[in-house]
Amino acid sequence: MRLLNHLCFYCFVLAILFVSRPASAQTTSAPIPADSTVTQQVDYAFLPALAYSSDLGLIGGGIMSRYKFEDGIAPFYSYLHVNAIISTKGLISSSFLFDKPRFLGKKQRFTSEFYVSRFLQSQFYGIGNYAPLPDALQDSSDFYFYRSFSTGIELLLRRQVLKHSTKNKLDIYGVANFEYRTPWGNDNGQYIIQQQPLGVDGMRAISLGGGLVWENRDSEFEPTKGNYAKAGIKVGNSIFGSSADYFLFESDVRAYTHFFLLKKITFANRLSFQHSSGNVPYWLLPELGGEETMRGYPENRFRDDNTLLLNTELRTWLLEFPEYDVRLGGTLFMDIGRTFANKTAFGDVIGDLNYTFGFGGTSSFFNNNFILRGDVGFSGEGYGIYFTAGYLF
């Protein structure tokens, strides 16, 4: 589970502060003609946060995003995201993300992410467990919850190999991952200890991989038209120092279009499929549930060898105040998917899908690239409330 997922549980924010600072400079590796300038702009977005959620308790922390823009480099020159949060239910987590589209002065994009997290109420509902949760156990933190510590780093290098126009491009990427997780301080009264999944005693997963990305969206932060597609693999092996040998495949296809019905409305869809085989640690198995996948189910509610997921949303800005650079909007959404074991017949997969639906609100203050989103999702087992930064996809 990625650290940024923890930010999804905010129910309200008491303090929001954005600071934007434009700057102009002349920067180049060669002498610039007297009549030529390269314009740079640096924008900051700060979010000191105080919030509450039934899953995490009272939450405090902060998020900082730094965008640097330069003429001729899209979507930005560099992007830095740092967050740190703590909760009364035992979550302490922090992450650092750096993204540079033009790495070493070449048309190649480098992204690095580091995270560390300790949580006293991680959730484990079993592998291949599709039965409804018993009512008496749904709210039992002593049974489905457990203590865990995790840390990891991901390094990704992406390079353009084909470009048809300004927006249409095909990239190839390589990725290296190091991840470590260990449950700790748990006893036989908890489900994860009873089930003993691979990795329950602590395990490191080190993998190398790569894949392809097709991109022609009109924006990374707020797409209203275009498409995005990604397919890739990761291979973990003891040769790299991994505790287990495994294979992971992931694919993600997104489509955006818009129409006008009193307001401009964006119709956004994401179809994703994940597959795993080999000795896969339980926390790397494909999973569904929570703010990242199926809003309304608990996080990690379903785990198995494979996942199939469709997210569909209608998005619009209801009120806009250009003179103050403020926008307020709303969303309607539905999430459809399920997990399933290897060798399951396709008819059985699509014949037993899980559904969630819901609505949300969005806002943007002083910086159009920094969007706040709140969602309420409903499922057959309850509901979830999520507050985070950025669209789901």
mmCIF file of C-alpha atoms in Angstrom:
data_model
loop_
_atom_site.group_PDB
_atom_site.id
_atom_site.type_symbol
_atom_site.label_atom_id
_atom_site.label_comp_id
_atom_site.label_asym_id
_atom_site.label_seq_id
_atom_site.Cartn_x
_atom_site.Cartn_y
_atom_site.Cartn_z
ATOM 1 C CA MET A 1 0.000 0.000 0.000
ATOM 2 C CA ARG A 2 1.441 3.321 -1.017
ATOM 3 C CA LEU A 3 1.871 5.919 1.688
ATOM 4 C CA LEU A 4 -0.118 8.595 -0.129
ATOM 5 C CA ASN A 5 -3.238 6.442 0.302
ATOM 6 C CA HIS A 6 -3.359 7.430 3.960
ATOM 7 C CA LEU A 7 -4.223 11.019 3.044
ATOM 8 C CA CYS A 8 -7.596 9.929 1.649
ATOM 9 C CA PHE A 9 -9.383 9.763 5.016
ATOM 10 C CA TYR A 10 -9.620 13.460 5.803
ATOM 11 C CA CYS A 11 -13.209 14.460 6.662
ATOM 12 C CA PHE A 12 -12.616 18.179 7.070
ATOM 13 C CA VAL A 13 -9.745 20.650 6.875
ATOM 14 C CA LEU A 14 -9.595 23.600 9.235
ATOM 15 C CA ALA A 15 -6.708 25.492 7.676
ATOM 16 C CA ILE A 16 -5.733 25.880 4.007
ATOM 17 C CA LEU A 17 -2.959 28.199 2.862
ATOM 18 C CA PHE A 18 -1.551 28.532 -0.641
ATOM 19 C CA VAL A 19 1.412 30.665 -1.496
ATOM 20 C CA SER A 20 2.384 31.393 -5.127
ATOM 21 C CA ARG A 21 5.633 33.084 -5.961
ATOM 22 C CA PRO A 22 6.444 33.852 -9.604
ATOM 23 C CA ALA A 23 10.032 34.504 -10.556
ATOM 24 C CA SER A 24 11.753 35.341 -13.785
ATOM 25 C CA ALA A 25 15.277 34.306 -14.627
ATOM 26 C CA GLN A 26 17.627 33.716 -17.501
ATOM 27 C CA THR A 27 18.841 30.115 -17.340
ATOM 28 C CA THR A 28 20.534 28.156 -20.054
ATOM 29 C CA SER A 29 23.640 26.071 -20.594
ATOM 30 C CA ALA A 30 24.780 28.319 -23.444
ATOM 31 C CA PRO A 31 25.065 32.096 -23.863
ATOM 32 C CA ILE A 32 21.661 33.730 -24.440
ATOM 33 C CA PRO A 33 21.250 36.392 -27.113
ATOM 34 C CA ALA A 34 20.583 39.828 -25.686
ATOM 35 C CA ASP A 35 16.981 39.813 -26.924
ATOM 36 C CA SER A 36 16.152 36.300 -25.653
ATOM 37 C CA THR A 37 14.894 35.239 -22.225
ATOM 38 C CA VAL A 38 13.764 31.988 -20.683
ATOM 39 C CA THR A 39 10.874 32.621 -18.305
ATOM 40 C CA GLN A 40 10.543 30.554 -15.166
ATOM 41 C CA GLN A 41 7.757 30.492 -12.590
ATOM 42 C CA VAL A 42 7.739 28.787 -9.220
ATOM 43 C CA ASP A 43 4.420 28.047 -7.497
ATOM 44 C CA TYR A 44 4.017 26.683 -3.990
ATOM 45 C CA ALA A 45 0.960 25.078 -2.424
ATOM 46 C CA PHE A 46 0.880 24.468 1.324
ATOM 47 C CA LEU A 47 -1.821 22.556 3.177
ATOM 48 C CA PRO A 48 -1.529 22.518 6.969
ATOM 49 C CA ALA A 49 -4.264 20.063 7.927
ATOM 50 C CA LEU A 50 -6.322 19.167 10.957
ATOM 51 C CA ALA A 51 -8.903 16.500 10.254
ATOM 52 C CA TYR A 52 -10.851 13.529 11.606
ATOM 53 C CA SER A 53 -11.782 10.115 10.277
ATOM 54 C CA SER A 54 -13.305 7.079 11.925
ATOM 55 C CA ASP A 55 -10.457 4.970 10.480
ATOM 56 C CA LEU A 56 -7.523 7.138 11.553
ATOM 57 C CA GLY A 57 -8.896 9.293 14.382
ATOM 58 C CA LEU A 58 -7.798 12.904 14.746
ATOM 59 C CA ILE A 59 -5.194 13.723 12.111
ATOM 60 C CA GLY A 60 -2.625 16.489 11.983
ATOM 61 C CA GLY A 61 0.129 17.192 9.506
ATOM 62 C CA GLY A 62 0.957 19.030 6.357
ATOM 63 C CA ILE A 63 1.408 18.790 2.600
ATOM 64 C CA MET A 64 3.742 20.898 0.496
ATOM 65 C CA SER A 65 3.801 20.962 -3.300
ATOM 66 C CA ARG A 66 6.297 22.949 -5.354
ATOM 67 C CA TYR A 67 5.790 23.428 -9.105
ATOM 68 C CA LYS A 68 8.508 24.942 -11.256
ATOM 69 C CA PHE A 69 7.531 25.940 -14.800
ATOM 70 C CA GLU A 70 9.781 26.944 -17.692
ATOM 71 C CA ASP A 71 9.004 27.975 -21.249
ATOM 72 C CA GLY A 72 9.131 25.061 -23.686
ATOM 73 C CA ILE A 73 9.050 22.300 -21.049
ATOM 74 C CA ALA A 74 5.705 20.582 -20.387
ATOM 75 C CA PRO A 75 3.896 19.856 -18.143
ATOM 76 C CA PHE A 76 6.387 21.491 -15.744
ATOM 77 C CA TYR A 77 10.143 21.838 -15.251
ATOM 78 C CA SER A 78 10.045 19.979 -11.922
ATOM 79 C CA TYR A 79 7.574 18.987 -9.213
ATOM 80 C CA LEU A 80 8.229 18.315 -5.519
ATOM 81 C CA HIS A 81 5.669 16.872 -3.109
ATOM 82 C CA VAL A 82 6.360 16.339 0.605
ATOM 83 C CA ASN A 83 3.868 15.247 3.235
ATOM 84 C CA ALA A 84 3.885 14.185 6.868
ATOM 85 C CA ILE A 85 0.894 13.159 8.978
ATOM 86 C CA ILE A 86 0.169 11.699 12.396
ATOM 87 C CA SER A 87 -3.081 10.387 13.862
ATOM 88 C CA THR A 88 -4.472 9.491 17.270
ATOM 89 C CA LYS A 89 -4.953 5.874 16.127
ATOM 90 C CA GLY A 90 -1.253 5.330 15.656
ATOM 91 C CA LEU A 91 -0.434 6.411 12.116
ATOM 92 C CA ILE A 92 2.879 8.179 11.595
ATOM 93 C CA SER A 93 3.863 8.504 7.939
ATOM 94 C CA SER A 94 5.808 10.671 5.570
ATOM 95 C CA SER A 95 6.712 10.639 1.888
ATOM 96 C CA PHE A 96 8.880 12.530 -0.571
ATOM 97 C CA LEU A 97 8.163 12.650 -4.322
ATOM 98 C CA PHE A 98 10.319 14.357 -6.950
ATOM 99 C CA ASP A 99 9.375 14.497 -10.642
ATOM 100 C CA LYS A 100 11.574 15.985 -13.397
ATOM 101 C CA PRO A 101 10.267 15.680 -16.981
ATOM 102 C CA ARG A 102 13.565 16.714 -18.620
ATOM 103 C CA PHE A 103 16.222 14.737 -16.751
ATOM 104 C CA LEU A 104 19.911 15.513 -17.436
ATOM 105 C CA GLY A 105 18.827 17.944 -20.144
ATOM 106 C CA LYS A 106 17.353 15.159 -22.293
ATOM 107 C CA LYS A 107 13.811 14.156 -23.218
ATOM 108 C CA GLN A 108 13.538 11.634 -20.420
ATOM 109 C CA ARG A 109 11.482 11.886 -17.228
ATOM 110 C CA PHE A 110 12.851 10.836 -13.842
ATOM 111 C CA THR A 111 10.625 10.234 -10.816
ATOM 112 C CA SER A 112 11.701 9.157 -7.353
ATOM 113 C CA GLU A 113 9.531 8.459 -4.340
ATOM 114 C CA PHE A 114 10.471 7.517 -0.772
ATOM 115 C CA TYR A 115 8.062 6.694 2.032
ATOM 116 C CA VAL A 116 8.089 5.428 5.601
ATOM 117 C CA SER A 117 5.029 4.542 7.673
ATOM 118 C CA ARG A 118 4.007 3.046 10.982
ATOM 119 C CA PHE A 119 0.349 2.207 11.538
ATOM 120 C CA LEU A 120 -1.366 0.545 14.483
ATOM 121 C CA GLN A 121 -4.532 -0.316 12.524
ATOM 122 C CA SER A 122 -3.593 -1.682 9.100
ATOM 123 C CA GLN A 123 -6.396 -3.774 7.590
ATOM 124 C CA PHE A 124 -6.327 -7.416 6.484
ATOM 125 C CA TYR A 125 -9.555 -9.152 5.388
ATOM 126 C CA GLY A 126 -7.964 -12.267 3.957
ATOM 127 C CA ILE A 127 -6.958 -13.459 0.475
ATOM 128 C CA GLY A 128 -9.836 -14.581 -1.726
ATOM 129 C CA ASN A 129 -12.377 -13.587 0.938
ATOM 130 C CA TYR A 130 -15.521 -12.526 -0.971
ATOM 131 C CA ALA A 131 -18.144 -13.355 1.652
ATOM 132 C CA PRO A 132 -19.868 -10.409 3.369
ATOM 133 C CA LEU A 133 -18.221 -9.478 6.643
ATOM 134 C CA PRO A 134 -20.065 -10.753 9.717
ATOM 135 C CA ASP A 135 -21.902 -7.838 11.334
ATOM 136 C CA ALA A 136 -20.331 -8.505 14.698
ATOM 137 C CA LEU A 137 -16.824 -8.245 13.242
ATOM 138 C CA GLN A 138 -17.137 -5.302 10.833
ATOM 139 C CA ASP A 139 -16.018 -2.767 13.434
ATOM 140 C CA SER A 140 -13.643 -5.032 15.342
ATOM 141 C CA SER A 141 -10.179 -3.503 15.260
ATOM 142 C CA ASP A 142 -8.855 -6.493 17.219
ATOM 143 C CA PHE A 143 -9.756 -8.947 14.448
ATOM 144 C CA TYR A 144 -9.244 -7.396 10.981
ATOM 145 C CA PHE A 145 -6.740 -4.738 12.037
ATOM 146 C CA TYR A 146 -3.058 -5.182 12.832
ATOM 147 C CA ARG A 147 0.108 -3.201 13.541
ATOM 148 C CA SER A 148 2.611 -2.718 10.730
ATOM 149 C CA PHE A 149 5.752 -0.875 9.704
ATOM 150 C CA SER A 150 6.661 -0.258 6.072
ATOM 151 C CA THR A 151 9.189 1.666 4.033
ATOM 152 C CA GLY A 152 10.196 1.789 0.398
ATOM 153 C CA ILE A 153 11.677 3.661 -2.513
ATOM 154 C CA GLU A 154 10.820 3.702 -6.214
ATOM 155 C CA LEU A 155 13.015 5.026 -9.018
ATOM 156 C CA LEU A 156 11.464 5.432 -12.460
ATOM 157 C CA LEU A 157 13.029 6.633 -15.715
ATOM 158 C CA ARG A 158 10.715 7.337 -18.657
ATOM 159 C CA ARG A 159 11.855 8.206 -22.183
ATOM 160 C CA GLN A 160 9.896 9.239 -25.253
ATOM 161 C CA VAL A 161 10.219 6.876 -28.217
ATOM 162 C CA LEU A 162 7.455 8.139 -30.526
ATOM 163 C CA LYS A 163 5.640 11.439 -31.024
ATOM 164 C CA HIS A 164 2.940 12.151 -33.629
ATOM 165 C CA SER A 165 1.887 15.636 -32.533
ATOM 166 C CA THR A 166 2.131 17.995 -29.583
ATOM 167 C CA LYS A 167 -0.059 15.767 -27.403
ATOM 168 C CA ASN A 168 0.336 12.243 -28.841
ATOM 169 C CA LYS A 169 3.392 10.419 -27.576
ATOM 170 C CA LEU A 170 4.606 6.950 -26.645
ATOM 171 C CA ASP A 171 7.102 6.471 -23.819
ATOM 172 C CA ILE A 172 9.101 3.530 -22.551
ATOM 173 C CA TYR A 173 10.038 3.293 -18.885
ATOM 174 C CA GLY A 174 12.198 1.322 -16.501
ATOM 175 C CA VAL A 175 11.522 1.015 -12.772
ATOM 176 C CA ALA A 176 13.351 -0.233 -9.676
ATOM 177 C CA ASN A 177 11.531 -0.884 -6.397
ATOM 178 C CA PHE A 178 12.636 -1.657 -2.863
ATOM 179 C CA GLU A 179 9.874 -2.293 -0.325
ATOM 180 C CA TYR A 180 9.868 -3.709 3.186
ATOM 181 C CA ARG A 181 6.914 -4.407 5.450
ATOM 182 C CA THR A 182 6.565 -6.238 8.730
ATOM 183 C CA PRO A 183 3.569 -6.708 11.022
ATOM 184 C CA TRP A 184 4.594 -6.394 14.673
ATOM 185 C CA GLY A 185 3.093 -6.763 18.144
ATOM 186 C CA ASN A 186 0.097 -8.801 16.948
ATOM 187 C CA ASP A 187 -1.457 -11.905 18.571
ATOM 188 C CA ASN A 188 -3.577 -14.938 17.735
ATOM 189 C CA GLY A 189 -6.802 -12.966 18.181
ATOM 190 C CA GLN A 190 -6.155 -11.109 14.912
ATOM 191 C CA TYR A 191 -7.126 -12.404 11.487
ATOM 192 C CA ILE A 192 -3.724 -11.889 9.856
ATOM 193 C CA ILE A 193 -2.022 -14.055 12.502
ATOM 194 C CA GLN A 194 -4.642 -16.775 12.087
ATOM 195 C CA GLN A 195 -4.279 -16.791 8.289
ATOM 196 C CA GLN A 196 -0.450 -16.530 8.193
ATOM 197 C CA PRO A 197 -0.136 -15.055 4.666
ATOM 198 C CA LEU A 198 3.274 -14.897 3.023
ATOM 199 C CA GLY A 199 5.099 -11.907 4.526
ATOM 200 C CA VAL A 200 3.435 -11.983 7.934
ATOM 201 C CA ASP A 201 6.859 -12.332 9.577
ATOM 202 C CA GLY A 202 8.334 -9.432 7.623
ATOM 203 C CA MET A 203 9.720 -9.475 4.103
ATOM 204 C CA ARG A 204 11.618 -7.308 1.659
ATOM 205 C CA ALA A 205 10.549 -7.150 -1.961
ATOM 206 C CA ILE A 206 13.049 -5.884 -4.536
ATOM 207 C CA SER A 207 12.052 -5.786 -8.171
ATOM 208 C CA LEU A 208 13.022 -4.479 -11.588
ATOM 209 C CA GLY A 209 10.602 -3.824 -14.388
ATOM 210 C CA GLY A 210 9.489 -1.720 -17.283
ATOM 211 C CA GLY A 211 6.698 -0.945 -19.677
ATOM 212 C CA LEU A 212 5.043 1.462 -22.118
ATOM 213 C CA VAL A 213 2.954 4.627 -21.630
ATOM 214 C CA TRP A 214 0.735 6.247 -24.289
ATOM 215 C CA GLU A 215 -0.330 9.817 -23.550
ATOM 216 C CA ASN A 216 -2.469 12.434 -25.283
ATOM 217 C CA ARG A 217 -4.417 14.081 -22.437
ATOM 218 C CA ASP A 218 -4.807 17.849 -22.493
ATOM 219 C CA SER A 219 -3.615 18.047 -18.852
ATOM 220 C CA GLU A 220 -2.039 15.751 -16.260
ATOM 221 C CA PHE A 221 -3.705 17.442 -13.296
ATOM 222 C CA GLU A 222 -7.136 18.242 -14.758
ATOM 223 C CA PRO A 223 -7.748 16.256 -17.972
ATOM 224 C CA THR A 224 -10.957 16.997 -19.909
ATOM 225 C CA LYS A 225 -10.168 15.212 -23.180
ATOM 226 C CA GLY A 226 -7.711 12.679 -24.524
ATOM 227 C CA ASN A 227 -6.441 9.271 -23.466
ATOM 228 C CA TYR A 228 -3.823 7.603 -21.309
ATOM 229 C CA ALA A 229 -2.660 3.990 -21.342
ATOM 230 C CA LYS A 230 0.019 2.171 -19.367
ATOM 231 C CA ALA A 231 1.163 -1.466 -19.316
ATOM 232 C CA GLY A 232 4.133 -2.817 -17.428
ATOM 233 C CA ILE A 233 5.703 -5.663 -15.492
ATOM 234 C CA LYS A 234 7.778 -6.063 -12.331
ATOM 235 C CA VAL A 235 9.936 -9.076 -11.519
ATOM 236 C CA GLY A 236 11.145 -9.791 -8.011
ATOM 237 C CA ASN A 237 14.012 -12.230 -7.619
ATOM 238 C CA SER A 238 16.524 -13.349 -5.004
ATOM 239 C CA ILE A 239 19.255 -12.295 -7.440
ATOM 240 C CA PHE A 240 18.286 -8.676 -6.676
ATOM 241 C CA GLY A 241 18.201 -9.369 -2.927
ATOM 242 C CA SER A 242 14.451 -9.954 -2.718
ATOM 243 C CA SER A 243 13.068 -12.349 -0.113
ATOM 244 C CA ALA A 244 10.657 -13.825 -2.696
ATOM 245 C CA ASP A 245 10.460 -14.539 -6.432
ATOM 246 C CA TYR A 246 7.327 -13.135 -8.067
ATOM 247 C CA PHE A 247 5.878 -11.610 -11.221
ATOM 248 C CA LEU A 248 3.491 -8.635 -11.425
ATOM 249 C CA PHE A 249 1.664 -7.212 -14.435
ATOM 250 C CA GLU A 250 -0.405 -4.029 -14.469
ATOM 251 C CA SER A 251 -2.404 -2.174 -17.092
ATOM 252 C CA ASP A 252 -4.309 1.098 -16.860
ATOM 253 C CA VAL A 253 -6.392 2.695 -19.645
ATOM 254 C CA ARG A 254 -8.087 6.093 -19.203
ATOM 255 C CA ALA A 255 -10.376 8.058 -21.511
ATOM 256 C CA TYR A 256 -11.663 11.617 -21.143
ATOM 257 C CA THR A 257 -14.240 13.579 -23.087
ATOM 258 C CA HIS A 258 -16.489 16.525 -22.296
ATOM 259 C CA PHE A 259 -19.870 17.924 -23.222
ATOM 260 C CA PHE A 260 -21.995 20.927 -22.272
ATOM 261 C CA LEU A 261 -25.186 20.733 -20.215
ATOM 262 C CA LEU A 262 -25.539 24.186 -18.638
ATOM 263 C CA LYS A 263 -21.907 23.705 -17.601
ATOM 264 C CA LYS A 264 -18.895 21.996 -19.140
ATOM 265 C CA ILE A 265 -18.957 18.397 -17.865
ATOM 266 C CA THR A 266 -16.052 15.965 -18.127
ATOM 267 C CA PHE A 267 -16.809 12.249 -18.576
ATOM 268 C CA ALA A 268 -13.796 10.333 -17.228
ATOM 269 C CA ASN A 269 -13.247 6.556 -17.273
ATOM 270 C CA ARG A 270 -10.467 4.253 -16.077
ATOM 271 C CA LEU A 271 -10.195 0.508 -16.777
ATOM 272 C CA SER A 272 -7.404 -1.341 -14.984
ATOM 273 C CA PHE A 273 -6.232 -4.942 -14.696
ATOM 274 C CA GLN A 274 -3.555 -6.390 -12.409
ATOM 275 C CA HIS A 275 -2.078 -9.891 -12.323
ATOM 276 C CA SER A 276 0.364 -11.629 -10.003
ATOM 277 C CA SER A 277 2.040 -15.025 -9.840
ATOM 278 C CA GLY A 278 4.811 -16.703 -7.878
ATOM 279 C CA ASN A 279 5.533 -16.181 -4.191
ATOM 280 C CA VAL A 280 3.903 -12.792 -3.774
ATOM 281 C CA PRO A 281 3.905 -11.122 -0.322
ATOM 282 C CA TYR A 282 0.336 -10.484 0.786
ATOM 283 C CA TRP A 283 0.828 -6.694 0.709
ATOM 284 C CA LEU A 284 1.879 -6.792 -2.980
ATOM 285 C CA LEU A 285 -1.119 -8.834 -4.122
ATOM 286 C CA PRO A 286 -3.645 -6.968 -6.298
ATOM 287 C CA GLU A 287 -6.273 -5.408 -4.046
ATOM 288 C CA LEU A 288 -9.510 -3.416 -4.142
ATOM 289 C CA GLY A 289 -11.158 -1.175 -1.582
ATOM 290 C CA GLY A 290 -10.662 2.352 -0.332
ATOM 291 C CA GLU A 291 -10.092 5.752 -1.888
ATOM 292 C CA GLU A 292 -7.694 4.585 -4.619
ATOM 293 C CA THR A 293 -9.961 1.906 -6.129
ATOM 294 C CA MET A 294 -13.480 1.203 -4.796
ATOM 295 C CA ARG A 295 -14.756 4.038 -2.648
ATOM 296 C CA GLY A 296 -17.169 2.744 -0.019
ATOM 297 C CA TYR A 297 -15.414 -0.520 0.811
ATOM 298 C CA PRO A 298 -12.712 -0.611 3.513
ATOM 299 C CA GLU A 299 -9.146 -0.272 2.302
ATOM 300 C CA ASN A 300 -7.688 -3.627 1.155
ATOM 301 C CA ARG A 301 -11.133 -5.249 1.497
ATOM 302 C CA PHE A 302 -10.451 -7.692 -1.388
ATOM 303 C CA ARG A 303 -7.106 -9.365 -2.202
ATOM 304 C CA ASP A 304 -6.286 -12.105 -4.704
ATOM 305 C CA ASP A 305 -4.085 -12.984 -7.700
ATOM 306 C CA ASN A 306 -5.870 -10.559 -10.055
ATOM 307 C CA THR A 307 -8.024 -7.425 -10.083
ATOM 308 C CA LEU A 308 -10.366 -6.011 -12.725
ATOM 309 C CA LEU A 309 -11.652 -2.479 -12.087
ATOM 310 C CA LEU A 310 -13.691 0.215 -13.844
ATOM 311 C CA ASN A 311 -13.981 3.743 -12.428
ATOM 312 C CA THR A 312 -16.322 6.214 -14.117
ATOM 313 C CA GLU A 313 -16.885 9.853 -13.134
ATOM 314 C CA LEU A 314 -18.780 12.976 -14.174
ATOM 315 C CA ARG A 315 -16.891 16.143 -13.176
ATOM 316 C CA THR A 316 -17.745 19.826 -13.434
ATOM 317 C CA TRP A 317 -16.935 23.218 -11.960
ATOM 318 C CA LEU A 318 -20.171 24.680 -10.587
ATOM 319 C CA LEU A 319 -18.893 28.082 -9.456
ATOM 320 C CA GLU A 320 -15.868 29.982 -10.747
ATOM 321 C CA PHE A 321 -14.433 33.290 -9.571
ATOM 322 C CA PRO A 322 -11.617 34.161 -12.012
ATOM 323 C CA GLU A 323 -10.804 37.437 -10.278
ATOM 324 C CA TYR A 324 -9.872 35.464 -7.128
ATOM 325 C CA ASP A 325 -8.631 32.322 -8.923
ATOM 326 C CA VAL A 326 -11.155 30.213 -6.997
ATOM 327 C CA ARG A 327 -13.293 27.321 -8.317
ATOM 328 C CA LEU A 328 -15.863 25.050 -6.651
ATOM 329 C CA GLY A 329 -17.096 21.870 -8.320
ATOM 330 C CA GLY A 330 -18.712 18.476 -7.930
ATOM 331 C CA THR A 331 -18.467 14.848 -9.087
ATOM 332 C CA LEU A 332 -20.696 11.800 -9.463
ATOM 333 C CA PHE A 333 -18.995 8.396 -9.674
ATOM 334 C CA MET A 334 -19.384 4.625 -9.860
ATOM 335 C CA ASP A 335 -16.706 1.988 -9.198
ATOM 336 C CA ILE A 336 -17.119 -1.582 -10.507
ATOM 337 C CA GLY A 337 -14.656 -4.431 -9.989
ATOM 338 C CA ARG A 338 -13.537 -7.597 -8.278
ATOM 339 C CA THR A 339 -10.497 -9.669 -7.407
ATOM 340 C CA PHE A 340 -10.134 -13.276 -8.514
ATOM 341 C CA ALA A 341 -7.730 -16.209 -8.408
ATOM 342 C CA ASN A 342 -5.593 -17.337 -11.329
ATOM 343 C CA LYS A 343 -7.352 -19.717 -13.773
ATOM 344 C CA THR A 344 -10.803 -18.312 -12.917
ATOM 345 C CA ALA A 345 -13.106 -18.424 -15.962
ATOM 346 C CA PHE A 346 -13.871 -14.999 -17.452
ATOM 347 C CA GLY A 347 -17.617 -15.642 -17.223
ATOM 348 C CA ASP A 348 -17.279 -16.187 -13.477
ATOM 349 C CA VAL A 349 -15.320 -12.938 -13.147
ATOM 350 C CA ILE A 350 -17.851 -10.647 -14.823
ATOM 351 C CA GLY A 351 -20.790 -12.533 -13.326
ATOM 352 C CA ASP A 352 -19.913 -11.624 -9.739
ATOM 353 C CA LEU A 353 -18.820 -7.976 -9.712
ATOM 354 C CA ASN A 354 -18.816 -5.554 -6.787
ATOM 355 C CA TYR A 355 -20.303 -2.068 -7.156
ATOM 356 C CA THR A 356 -19.922 1.235 -5.338
ATOM 357 C CA PHE A 357 -21.313 4.661 -6.145
ATOM 358 C CA GLY A 358 -21.129 8.130 -4.685
ATOM 359 C CA PHE A 359 -20.629 11.847 -5.057
ATOM 360 C CA GLY A 360 -17.993 14.388 -4.198
ATOM 361 C CA GLY A 361 -16.902 17.986 -4.161
ATOM 362 C CA THR A 362 -13.812 19.676 -5.583
ATOM 363 C CA SER A 363 -12.175 23.034 -5.017
ATOM 364 C CA SER A 364 -9.194 24.956 -6.319
ATOM 365 C CA PHE A 365 -7.744 28.048 -4.639
ATOM 366 C CA PHE A 366 -5.086 30.319 -6.159
ATOM 367 C CA ASN A 367 -3.412 27.512 -8.120
ATOM 368 C CA ASN A 368 -5.374 25.565 -10.768
ATOM 369 C CA ASN A 369 -2.943 22.631 -10.573
ATOM 370 C CA PHE A 370 -3.702 22.015 -6.890
ATOM 371 C CA ILE A 371 -7.191 20.510 -6.593
ATOM 372 C CA LEU A 372 -8.795 19.410 -3.332
ATOM 373 C CA ARG A 373 -11.285 16.563 -3.550
ATOM 374 C CA GLY A 374 -13.776 15.099 -1.088
ATOM 375 C CA ASP A 375 -15.732 11.913 -1.916
ATOM 376 C CA VAL A 376 -18.482 9.928 -0.202
ATOM 377 C CA GLY A 377 -18.749 6.363 -1.493
ATOM 378 C CA PHE A 378 -21.400 3.723 -0.733
ATOM 379 C CA SER A 379 -21.031 -0.054 -0.958
ATOM 380 C CA GLY A 380 -22.918 -3.153 0.113
ATOM 381 C CA GLU A 381 -20.921 -3.124 3.368
ATOM 382 C CA GLY A 382 -21.198 0.530 4.333
ATOM 383 C CA TYR A 383 -19.755 3.841 3.214
ATOM 384 C CA GLY A 384 -16.483 5.739 3.158
ATOM 385 C CA ILE A 385 -15.583 9.418 3.381
ATOM 386 C CA TYR A 386 -12.359 10.588 1.740
ATOM 387 C CA PHE A 387 -10.590 13.906 1.503
ATOM 388 C CA THR A 388 -7.373 14.242 -0.503
ATOM 389 C CA ALA A 389 -5.531 16.250 -3.151
ATOM 390 C CA GLY A 390 -6.045 15.710 -6.891
ATOM 391 C CA TYR A 391 -8.476 13.690 -8.968
ATOM 392 C CA LEU A 392 -8.544 9.904 -8.544
ATOM 393 C CA PHE A 393 -7.312 9.547 -12.154
#
